[in-house]
Amino acid sequence: MRVFSEIPRAKRLRGRRQVAALVSISLLAGCGVLSSEGSDEEEQITVGTMSAPSTLDPAKAWDSSWELYRNVFQTLLSFPSGATEPEPDAAESCGFKDSSSTVFTCELREGLRFSDGDELDAAAVKYSFDRMRTLDEKKIVKGGPMGLLGSLDKVETKGKRTVIFRLKKPDATFPFVLATPAMSIVDPQEYPADRLREGNEITGSGPYTLQAYARNEKAELLKNDRYKGAADIKNDAVTIRYFKKSSAMVDALKAKQIDVTFRGLDSQDIVTMQGRGRREQDIELVEGAGTEIRYLVFNTKDPWIRKLPVRRAFAQVIDRGAIAHNIYKDTVEPLYSMVPRGLTGHATGFFDEYGNPSAAKAKRILTQAGINEPVPLTLWYTSDRYGSATAKEFAELKRQLEASGLFRITLKNRPWTEFQEGYSKGEYPVFGRGWFPDFPDADNYIAPFVGPENVLNTPYPSREITDQLLPRERREEDRGAVIGDFERAQEILVDDVRLLPLWQGKQYIMSSEEIAGGERALDPSAIMMMWELQRKTSW
């Protein structure tokens, strides 16, 4: 049996190169620090974010609700701090049991229990996966995490501690999927098999328990004394506060109402912090390369968007550099591929095809298609998910498109939950989405968005990608050997213009000078591992 945690040295080194390590830009001067381990006082941390959960049931969410799940639920595998390969968490060991990568077996740790004391055994793991499938098949959940399990045939158990995943086809990315919070293990006694759990409670086995929850306001977490897993918990409690504006979040940090800010920081707040003088030495900024991307989705049910020349002309007009510089103050960088820079398989297809923005070229595209009047389009975005700069970004898109004289643009927005419902029903001709990767592999920037059923609920049939390229690359454990398949997939994405990448983000965390661990707290999916945060004490 090939144990998954035993990774060849060359592959480990390649993985480390793919996702750059975070580096701390310290804005404080003075004495060194020591952690406050050993203190008799309760270690409590307050974190601010703009990513409030859309649901507390992991069977429904394929979004940044995972930020909460990672800390209160447990998965068989997880990404430790600084790692780009998954390692055992609820499992003691995992590995493919055959040479064809179609039988994956995990052995659970002994004595696992949920936060309410119920036993976490192999049957509970199987129940969690079977439940996801049931909710998906009954259409109770649409666009949920079952989309990650396209290769899974069935889950079997052997005794109380052995779980066997039988795959329909080889899938070298399957261990990465198991490490996502979507695969959270739930208590069969608390989560109904055929419906979503209602209410504001969570029963998990992760590093923390959820003590209290107020939707869009806060989540209070307490260290889980029953937890058995890979995390080394460095604090006793975490309160997560949910903000709607970056400025309010930063103000709360300055006022010492919170200790750390993450996700949703406005570019202006970041730039201001980068330029702070030595007189303001009480806040640190942690900056690092990121794998978040922002992109547009074209819904071909719309009579105008159905026309390829319209989509091509749209792509020809967009100036990504202006968005990155004018709106995000260079805290993001232009992206010309759905696969971000830094990952094996990244390409620059949209730049290669369209070059610099050109209204003249766009006009020729439309004229040759017999379109001689401005094209009316409505662009949709979420008002409260990706930060306050989103409205400015879409205003800039409108400006660029209308300045070409080729488009007449209407902008509309909705709060995240309503926004999701709208695009799931196919209501939007063009809409903006962000993507925080499930795992750091090019596969995860292509597979979720194509096929008749995908995470966007916007059908995008592409047989060459779904029937040839993805199956072929998933048979190969050496991810460097599948660059050609990813490059070909991206050529197809450029030709179809169903998805339009805009920019790639960087990662930023602001924290009080009293807090350590920010540089270790982000996993490859940009999810904060709250247990890495701790307070400092002076020498």
Coordinates of C-alpha atoms in Angstrom, one line a residue:
M1 CA 0.0 0.0 0.0
R2 CA 1.3 3.4 -1.0
V3 CA 0.9 5.7 2.1
F4 CA -0.1 9.2 0.9
S5 CA 2.0 11.1 3.4
E6 CA 5.2 9.5 2.0
I7 CA 5.8 11.9 -0.8
P8 CA 8.9 11.6 -3.1
R9 CA 11.4 14.4 -2.3
A10 CA 11.3 15.9 -5.9
K11 CA 7.5 16.2 -5.6
R12 CA 7.7 17.8 -2.2
L13 CA 10.1 20.4 -3.6
R14 CA 8.0 21.1 -6.6
G15 CA 4.9 21.6 -4.4
R16 CA 6.8 24.1 -2.2
R17 CA 7.7 26.1 -5.3
Q18 CA 4.0 26.2 -6.4
V19 CA 2.7 28.3 -3.6
A20 CA 5.0 31.0 -2.3
A21 CA 5.5 31.2 1.5
L22 CA 4.0 34.2 3.2
V23 CA 6.5 36.8 4.5
S24 CA 5.9 39.2 7.3
I25 CA 6.3 42.9 6.6
S26 CA 6.7 44.1 10.1
L27 CA 5.6 47.6 10.9
L28 CA 6.7 47.6 14.5
A29 CA 10.2 48.3 16.0
G30 CA 11.6 47.5 19.3
C31 CA 12.1 44.5 21.5
G32 CA 11.8 40.8 20.4
V33 CA 8.9 38.7 21.4
L34 CA 8.2 35.3 23.0
S35 CA 5.0 33.4 22.8
S36 CA 2.8 33.4 25.9
E37 CA 2.8 29.6 26.3
G38 CA 2.6 28.6 29.8
S39 CA 0.4 31.6 30.9
D40 CA -2.4 30.7 33.3
E41 CA -4.6 33.3 31.6
E42 CA -7.0 32.1 28.9
E43 CA -5.6 32.8 25.4
Q44 CA -8.4 34.5 23.4
I45 CA -8.1 35.9 19.9
T46 CA -10.6 38.0 18.0
V47 CA -10.4 37.8 14.2
G48 CA -12.2 40.1 11.7
T49 CA -13.2 39.0 8.2
M50 CA -15.7 39.9 5.5
S51 CA -16.4 36.3 4.6
A52 CA -19.5 35.3 6.7
P53 CA -20.7 31.7 6.1
S54 CA -23.6 31.2 3.7
T55 CA -24.6 28.1 5.7
L56 CA -23.5 26.1 8.7
D57 CA -24.1 22.8 7.0
P58 CA -21.0 21.7 5.1
A59 CA -23.0 19.5 2.7
K60 CA -24.3 22.7 1.1
A61 CA -21.4 25.1 0.8
W62 CA -18.7 25.4 -1.9
D63 CA -17.6 28.8 -0.9
S64 CA -15.7 30.7 1.8
S65 CA -18.0 29.2 4.5
W66 CA -15.0 26.8 4.5
E67 CA -13.1 29.3 6.6
L68 CA -15.3 28.4 9.6
Y69 CA -15.6 24.7 8.7
R70 CA -11.8 24.2 8.8
N71 CA -11.8 25.2 12.4
V72 CA -14.8 23.3 13.8
F73 CA -15.0 20.2 11.6
Q74 CA -12.4 17.6 10.8
T75 CA -11.4 16.0 7.5
L76 CA -9.5 12.8 6.9
L77 CA -6.6 14.7 5.5
S78 CA -5.7 18.4 5.8
F79 CA -3.0 20.9 4.8
P80 CA -0.6 21.6 7.7
S81 CA 1.0 25.1 8.0
G82 CA 3.2 25.7 5.0
A83 CA 2.4 22.4 3.2
T84 CA 1.0 22.0 -0.3
E85 CA 0.5 18.2 0.1
P86 CA -2.3 16.9 2.3
E87 CA -1.4 14.9 5.5
P88 CA -3.5 12.8 7.8
D89 CA -5.8 14.6 10.3
A90 CA -8.8 12.5 11.4
A91 CA -7.0 9.7 9.7
E92 CA -3.9 8.0 11.1
S93 CA -2.8 7.1 7.6
C94 CA -4.2 7.2 4.0
G95 CA -3.1 5.9 0.7
F96 CA -3.9 4.4 -2.7
K97 CA -4.1 0.6 -2.3
D98 CA -3.7 -0.1 -6.0
S99 CA -1.4 1.0 -8.9
S100 CA -4.3 2.4 -10.9
S101 CA -5.2 5.1 -8.3
T102 CA -8.8 3.9 -8.0
V103 CA -8.9 2.5 -4.4
F104 CA -8.0 4.9 -1.6
T105 CA -8.0 3.6 2.0
C106 CA -7.9 5.6 5.2
E107 CA -7.3 4.2 8.7
L108 CA -8.8 6.5 11.4
R109 CA -7.1 7.5 14.6
E110 CA -8.2 5.7 17.7
G111 CA -10.7 7.3 20.1
L112 CA -12.2 10.0 17.8
R113 CA -15.3 11.7 19.1
F114 CA -17.5 14.5 18.1
S115 CA -17.8 17.6 20.3
D116 CA -21.0 16.2 21.9
G117 CA -19.3 12.9 22.8
D118 CA -20.7 10.7 20.0
E119 CA -18.2 8.3 18.5
L120 CA -16.6 9.2 15.2
D121 CA -16.0 5.9 13.5
A122 CA -15.8 4.7 9.9
A123 CA -19.6 4.5 9.7
A124 CA -19.8 8.2 10.5
V125 CA -17.3 9.0 7.7
K126 CA -19.3 6.9 5.2
Y127 CA -22.5 8.6 6.4
S128 CA -21.1 12.0 5.7
F129 CA -20.2 11.2 2.1
D130 CA -23.4 9.3 1.4
R131 CA -25.4 12.2 2.8
M132 CA -23.8 14.6 0.4
R133 CA -24.7 12.4 -2.5
T134 CA -28.3 12.0 -1.3
L135 CA -28.8 15.8 -0.9
D136 CA -27.3 16.3 -4.4
E137 CA -29.4 13.6 -6.1
K138 CA -32.6 14.9 -4.5
K139 CA -31.7 18.4 -5.6
I140 CA -31.9 19.6 -2.0
V141 CA -28.5 21.1 -2.7
K142 CA -27.6 22.7 -6.0
G143 CA -24.0 23.6 -6.9
G144 CA -22.7 22.0 -3.7
P145 CA -19.5 20.3 -2.9
M146 CA -20.6 17.0 -4.4
G147 CA -19.2 18.5 -7.6
L148 CA -15.8 17.8 -6.2
L149 CA -16.5 14.0 -6.0
G150 CA -17.1 13.3 -9.7
S151 CA -14.6 10.4 -9.6
L152 CA -16.1 8.7 -6.5
D153 CA -18.1 5.5 -7.0
K154 CA -18.8 4.4 -3.4
V155 CA -17.6 4.4 0.2
E156 CA -17.1 1.2 2.1
T157 CA -16.1 0.5 5.7
K158 CA -14.1 -2.3 7.3
G159 CA -14.5 -2.5 11.0
K160 CA -14.7 0.7 13.0
R161 CA -11.6 2.4 11.7
T162 CA -11.1 1.6 8.0
V163 CA -12.7 3.6 5.2
I164 CA -12.4 2.5 1.6
F165 CA -13.1 4.9 -1.3
R166 CA -13.7 3.2 -4.6
L167 CA -13.3 5.5 -7.6
K168 CA -15.0 5.2 -11.0
K169 CA -11.8 6.3 -12.7
P170 CA -8.2 7.1 -11.7
D171 CA -7.9 10.4 -9.8
A172 CA -4.5 11.5 -8.5
T173 CA -6.2 14.6 -7.1
F174 CA -8.6 12.7 -4.8
P175 CA -6.4 13.0 -1.7
F176 CA -6.4 16.8 -2.2
V177 CA -10.2 16.7 -2.4
L178 CA -10.4 14.8 0.9
A179 CA -8.4 17.6 2.5
T180 CA -11.0 20.3 1.6
P181 CA -13.5 21.5 4.3
A182 CA -16.3 20.3 1.9
M183 CA -15.4 16.8 3.1
S184 CA -16.1 17.6 6.7
I185 CA -17.1 14.7 8.8
V186 CA -20.5 15.2 10.5
D187 CA -22.3 13.4 13.4
P188 CA -25.0 11.1 12.0
Q189 CA -27.1 11.8 15.1
E190 CA -27.2 15.5 14.4
Y191 CA -27.2 15.8 10.6
P192 CA -30.3 14.4 8.9
A193 CA -29.6 12.0 6.0
D194 CA -32.1 13.6 3.6
R195 CA -32.2 17.3 4.5
L196 CA -30.0 20.1 5.7
R197 CA -29.5 20.8 9.3
E198 CA -31.2 23.9 10.5
G199 CA -30.4 26.3 13.3
N200 CA -27.2 27.9 14.5
E201 CA -25.4 24.9 15.9
I202 CA -22.5 22.8 14.7
T203 CA -21.4 19.3 15.8
G204 CA -17.9 18.5 14.6
S205 CA -14.6 17.1 15.8
G206 CA -12.2 19.8 14.8
P207 CA -9.9 22.0 16.9
Y208 CA -12.7 24.2 18.1
T209 CA -16.4 23.9 19.1
L210 CA -18.9 26.5 18.1
Q211 CA -20.2 28.1 21.3
A212 CA -22.4 30.8 19.8
Y213 CA -23.3 32.1 16.4
A214 CA -25.1 35.2 15.2
R215 CA -25.5 35.3 11.4
N216 CA -23.4 37.9 9.7
E217 CA -22.2 39.2 13.1
K218 CA -20.0 36.7 14.9
A219 CA -19.0 33.1 15.7
E220 CA -17.5 32.3 19.1
L221 CA -15.2 29.3 19.1
L222 CA -13.8 27.4 22.1
K223 CA -10.9 25.0 22.1
N224 CA -12.2 21.4 21.7
D225 CA -10.8 19.2 24.5
R226 CA -11.9 16.1 22.6
Y227 CA -10.0 17.0 19.4
K228 CA -7.5 14.4 18.2
G229 CA -5.7 15.5 15.0
A230 CA -2.7 17.2 13.4
A231 CA -3.4 20.7 14.6
D232 CA -1.3 22.2 17.5
I233 CA -3.8 24.6 19.1
K234 CA -2.0 27.7 20.4
N235 CA -4.9 29.5 21.9
D236 CA -8.0 28.7 24.0
A237 CA -10.7 30.6 22.2
V238 CA -11.4 32.6 19.0
T239 CA -14.1 35.0 18.2
I240 CA -14.7 35.7 14.5
R241 CA -16.4 39.0 13.8
Y242 CA -18.0 39.5 10.4
F243 CA -17.7 42.9 8.7
K244 CA -19.3 44.4 5.6
K245 CA -16.7 47.1 5.1
S246 CA -13.0 46.9 5.1
S247 CA -12.7 50.4 6.7
A248 CA -14.8 49.3 9.6
M249 CA -12.7 46.2 10.1
V250 CA -9.5 48.2 10.0
D251 CA -10.9 50.7 12.4
A252 CA -11.8 47.9 14.8
L253 CA -8.2 46.6 14.6
K254 CA -6.8 50.1 15.4
A255 CA -9.2 50.4 18.3
K256 CA -8.1 47.0 19.6
Q257 CA -11.6 45.6 19.3
I258 CA -10.2 42.8 17.2
D259 CA -6.6 41.3 17.0
V260 CA -6.4 40.2 13.4
T261 CA -8.1 41.1 10.0
F262 CA -8.3 38.7 7.1
R263 CA -10.1 38.5 3.8
G264 CA -11.9 41.5 2.4
L265 CA -9.2 44.1 3.1
D266 CA -9.7 47.0 0.7
S267 CA -6.7 47.9 -1.4
Q268 CA -6.6 51.4 -0.1
D269 CA -6.4 50.2 3.5
I270 CA -3.5 47.9 2.5
V271 CA -1.7 50.7 0.7
T272 CA -2.2 53.1 3.6
M273 CA -0.8 50.5 6.0
Q274 CA 2.2 49.8 3.8
G275 CA 3.0 53.5 4.0
R276 CA 2.6 54.0 7.7
G277 CA 5.4 55.7 9.5
R278 CA 7.4 54.5 12.5
R279 CA 5.2 56.6 14.8
E280 CA 2.4 54.1 14.3
Q281 CA 4.1 50.9 15.4
D282 CA 1.2 48.8 16.8
I283 CA 0.1 46.9 13.7
E284 CA 1.8 44.3 11.5
L285 CA 1.0 43.6 7.9
V286 CA 1.6 40.0 6.6
E287 CA 1.9 39.8 2.8
G288 CA 2.3 36.9 0.5
A289 CA 1.7 35.5 -3.0
G290 CA -1.9 34.4 -3.4
T291 CA -3.9 32.0 -5.5
E292 CA -7.2 33.8 -5.3
I293 CA -8.6 34.8 -8.7
R294 CA -11.4 37.0 -9.9
Y295 CA -13.2 36.3 -13.2
L296 CA -16.4 36.9 -15.2
V297 CA -18.9 34.2 -16.2
F298 CA -20.9 34.4 -19.5
N299 CA -24.3 32.8 -19.5
T300 CA -25.1 31.7 -23.0
K301 CA -28.8 31.5 -22.3
D302 CA -28.8 35.2 -22.8
P303 CA -29.5 36.1 -26.5
W304 CA -26.6 38.5 -26.8
I305 CA -24.0 36.5 -24.8
R306 CA -25.0 33.4 -26.8
K307 CA -23.1 35.0 -29.7
L308 CA -19.4 34.2 -29.6
P309 CA -18.4 37.5 -31.4
V310 CA -20.0 39.5 -28.5
R311 CA -18.0 37.6 -25.9
R312 CA -14.8 38.0 -28.0
A313 CA -15.4 41.7 -28.4
F314 CA -16.0 42.0 -24.7
A315 CA -12.7 40.2 -24.0
Q316 CA -10.9 42.5 -26.5
V317 CA -11.9 45.7 -24.7
I318 CA -11.1 44.8 -21.1
D319 CA -8.0 46.5 -19.6
R320 CA -6.9 44.3 -16.7
G321 CA -3.9 46.6 -15.9
A322 CA -6.2 49.5 -15.3
I323 CA -8.3 47.5 -12.9
A324 CA -5.3 46.2 -11.0
H325 CA -3.7 49.7 -10.8
N326 CA -6.6 52.1 -10.5
I327 CA -9.0 50.1 -8.4
Y328 CA -6.7 47.7 -6.4
K329 CA -3.6 49.9 -6.2
D330 CA -1.4 47.0 -7.5
T331 CA -2.4 44.8 -4.6
V332 CA -3.5 42.4 -7.3
E333 CA -2.0 41.6 -10.7
P334 CA -3.6 41.1 -14.2
L335 CA -4.5 37.5 -15.0
Y336 CA -4.7 36.1 -18.5
S337 CA -5.5 32.5 -17.6
M338 CA -7.9 30.7 -15.3
V339 CA -4.8 29.0 -13.7
P340 CA -2.9 31.6 -11.7
R341 CA 0.8 32.4 -11.9
G342 CA 2.8 30.2 -9.6
L343 CA 1.0 27.0 -10.3
T344 CA 2.2 24.3 -12.7
G345 CA 0.2 24.7 -15.9
H346 CA -0.2 28.5 -15.8
A347 CA -0.5 30.1 -19.2
T348 CA -1.2 33.6 -20.8
G349 CA -3.8 32.6 -23.4
F350 CA -6.0 35.6 -23.2
F351 CA -3.0 38.0 -23.7
D352 CA -1.6 35.8 -26.5
E353 CA -5.0 35.9 -28.3
Y354 CA -6.1 39.5 -27.7
G355 CA -3.0 41.4 -26.8
N356 CA -3.5 44.9 -25.4
P357 CA -7.1 46.2 -25.1
S358 CA -8.3 47.6 -28.4
A359 CA -11.7 49.1 -29.2
A360 CA -10.9 49.1 -32.9
K361 CA -10.2 45.3 -32.9
A362 CA -13.4 44.7 -30.9
K363 CA -15.4 46.8 -33.4
R364 CA -14.1 44.7 -36.3
I365 CA -15.1 41.5 -34.5
L366 CA -18.7 42.8 -34.1
T367 CA -18.9 44.3 -37.5
Q368 CA -17.8 41.1 -39.2
A369 CA -20.7 39.4 -37.3
G370 CA -23.2 41.9 -38.6
I371 CA -23.5 43.7 -35.2
N372 CA -23.4 47.4 -35.8
E373 CA -25.3 48.8 -32.8
P374 CA -24.1 49.0 -29.1
V375 CA -24.7 45.7 -27.4
P376 CA -26.9 46.0 -24.2
L377 CA -25.7 43.9 -21.3
T378 CA -26.4 43.7 -17.6
L379 CA -23.4 42.9 -15.3
W380 CA -24.1 41.5 -11.9
Y381 CA -21.9 41.3 -8.8
T382 CA -22.3 40.5 -5.1
S383 CA -22.4 43.5 -2.8
D384 CA -21.0 41.9 0.3
R385 CA -18.6 39.0 -0.4
Y386 CA -15.3 40.1 -1.9
G387 CA -14.7 43.5 -0.4
S388 CA -15.8 47.0 -0.9
A389 CA -13.7 47.5 -4.0
T390 CA -16.0 45.2 -6.0
A391 CA -18.4 48.0 -6.8
K392 CA -15.6 50.2 -8.0
E393 CA -14.2 47.3 -10.1
F394 CA -17.5 46.8 -11.9
A395 CA -17.9 50.6 -12.4
E396 CA -14.5 50.5 -14.1
L397 CA -15.6 47.6 -16.3
K398 CA -18.7 49.6 -17.3
R399 CA -16.5 52.6 -18.1
Q400 CA -14.2 50.6 -20.3
L401 CA -16.9 48.8 -22.2
E402 CA -19.0 51.9 -22.8
A403 CA -15.9 54.0 -23.7
S404 CA -15.4 51.7 -26.6
G405 CA -18.8 52.8 -28.0
L406 CA -19.7 49.1 -28.5
F407 CA -21.6 48.3 -25.4
R408 CA -24.4 49.7 -23.2
I409 CA -23.9 48.4 -19.7
T410 CA -26.3 48.2 -16.7
L411 CA -24.8 47.3 -13.3
K412 CA -26.8 45.4 -10.7
N413 CA -25.9 43.7 -7.4
R414 CA -27.3 41.6 -4.6
P415 CA -26.1 40.3 -1.2
W416 CA -24.2 37.0 -1.5
T417 CA -27.0 34.6 -0.6
E418 CA -29.4 36.2 -3.0
F419 CA -26.7 36.6 -5.6
Q420 CA -26.0 32.8 -5.4
E421 CA -29.7 32.0 -5.9
G422 CA -29.8 34.3 -8.9
Y423 CA -27.0 32.8 -10.9
S424 CA -28.0 29.3 -9.9
K425 CA -31.3 30.0 -11.7
G426 CA -29.5 31.4 -14.7
E427 CA -30.8 34.9 -14.2
Y428 CA -27.6 36.8 -15.0
P429 CA -26.1 37.4 -18.5
V430 CA -22.7 38.3 -17.1
F431 CA -21.7 38.0 -13.5
G432 CA -18.5 38.2 -11.4
R433 CA -17.1 35.5 -9.2
G434 CA -14.1 35.0 -7.1
W435 CA -12.3 31.7 -6.6
F436 CA -10.3 30.6 -3.6
P437 CA -8.8 27.2 -4.6
D438 CA -10.0 24.0 -3.0
F439 CA -6.5 22.7 -3.4
P440 CA -3.3 24.1 -5.1
D441 CA -3.4 22.3 -8.5
A442 CA -4.3 23.6 -12.0
D443 CA -7.1 21.0 -12.1
N444 CA -9.0 22.9 -9.5
Y445 CA -9.1 26.1 -11.7
I446 CA -10.6 24.2 -14.7
A447 CA -12.6 21.2 -13.6
P448 CA -15.1 23.0 -11.3
F449 CA -16.2 25.4 -14.1
V450 CA -16.8 23.1 -17.1
G451 CA -19.3 20.3 -17.9
P452 CA -23.2 20.3 -18.0
E453 CA -23.2 20.6 -14.2
N454 CA -20.6 22.7 -12.5
V455 CA -20.1 25.0 -9.4
L456 CA -21.5 27.9 -11.3
N457 CA -24.8 26.2 -12.2
T458 CA -24.1 27.6 -15.7
P459 CA -23.8 24.6 -18.0
Y460 CA -20.5 24.7 -20.1
P461 CA -20.2 21.6 -22.2
S462 CA -16.7 20.9 -23.4
R463 CA -16.2 17.3 -24.2
E464 CA -12.5 17.5 -24.9
I465 CA -11.8 18.9 -21.5
T466 CA -14.2 16.7 -19.5
D467 CA -13.8 13.5 -21.4
Q468 CA -10.2 13.6 -22.5
L469 CA -7.9 16.1 -20.8
L470 CA -9.1 15.9 -17.2
P471 CA -9.3 12.1 -17.1
R472 CA -5.8 11.9 -18.6
E473 CA -4.1 14.4 -16.2
R474 CA -5.8 12.8 -13.2
R475 CA -4.1 9.5 -13.9
E476 CA -0.7 11.1 -13.4
E477 CA 0.7 11.7 -9.9
D478 CA 3.6 13.7 -11.2
R479 CA 1.8 17.0 -11.8
G480 CA 4.7 18.4 -13.7
A481 CA 4.0 15.8 -16.4
V482 CA 0.6 17.1 -17.3
I483 CA 1.4 20.6 -18.3
G484 CA 0.5 19.9 -21.9
D485 CA -3.0 18.8 -20.9
F486 CA -3.5 22.0 -18.9
E487 CA -2.2 24.2 -21.7
R488 CA -4.6 22.6 -24.1
A489 CA -7.5 23.0 -21.8
Q490 CA -6.7 26.7 -21.4
E491 CA -6.6 27.1 -25.2
I492 CA -10.2 25.8 -25.3
L493 CA -11.2 28.2 -22.6
V494 CA -9.8 31.1 -24.6
D495 CA -11.5 30.0 -27.8
D496 CA -14.9 29.6 -26.1
V497 CA -14.7 32.8 -23.9
R498 CA -17.2 31.4 -21.4
L499 CA -15.0 32.5 -18.5
L500 CA -12.9 35.6 -18.5
P501 CA -10.1 35.8 -15.9
L502 CA -9.5 39.4 -14.6
W503 CA -6.9 39.3 -11.8
Q504 CA -4.9 37.3 -9.3
G505 CA -4.8 38.4 -5.7
K506 CA -2.1 38.6 -3.1
Q507 CA -2.7 37.5 0.5
Y508 CA -2.7 40.1 3.3
I509 CA -3.3 39.8 7.0
M510 CA -3.2 42.8 9.4
S511 CA -2.7 42.0 13.1
S512 CA -2.0 43.7 16.4
E513 CA 1.7 43.7 17.3
E514 CA 0.7 41.4 20.2
I515 CA -0.3 38.6 17.8
A516 CA 2.1 35.9 16.4
G517 CA 1.4 33.2 13.8
G518 CA -0.2 35.2 11.0
E519 CA 2.4 33.9 8.5
R520 CA 1.6 30.3 9.5
A521 CA -2.2 30.6 9.7
L522 CA -3.1 30.4 6.0
D523 CA -3.4 27.0 4.2
P524 CA -2.9 26.7 0.4
S525 CA -6.6 27.5 -0.1
A526 CA -6.2 30.8 1.8
I527 CA -8.3 29.5 4.7
M528 CA -7.2 30.8 8.1
M529 CA -6.2 28.1 10.6
M530 CA -7.2 30.0 13.7
W531 CA -5.2 27.6 16.0
E532 CA -1.9 29.0 14.7
L533 CA -2.6 32.5 16.2
Q534 CA -1.3 33.3 19.7
R535 CA -0.3 36.3 21.8
K536 CA 3.3 37.5 22.3
T537 CA 5.0 38.7 25.5
S538 CA 8.0 41.0 25.7
W539 CA 11.4 39.8 26.7

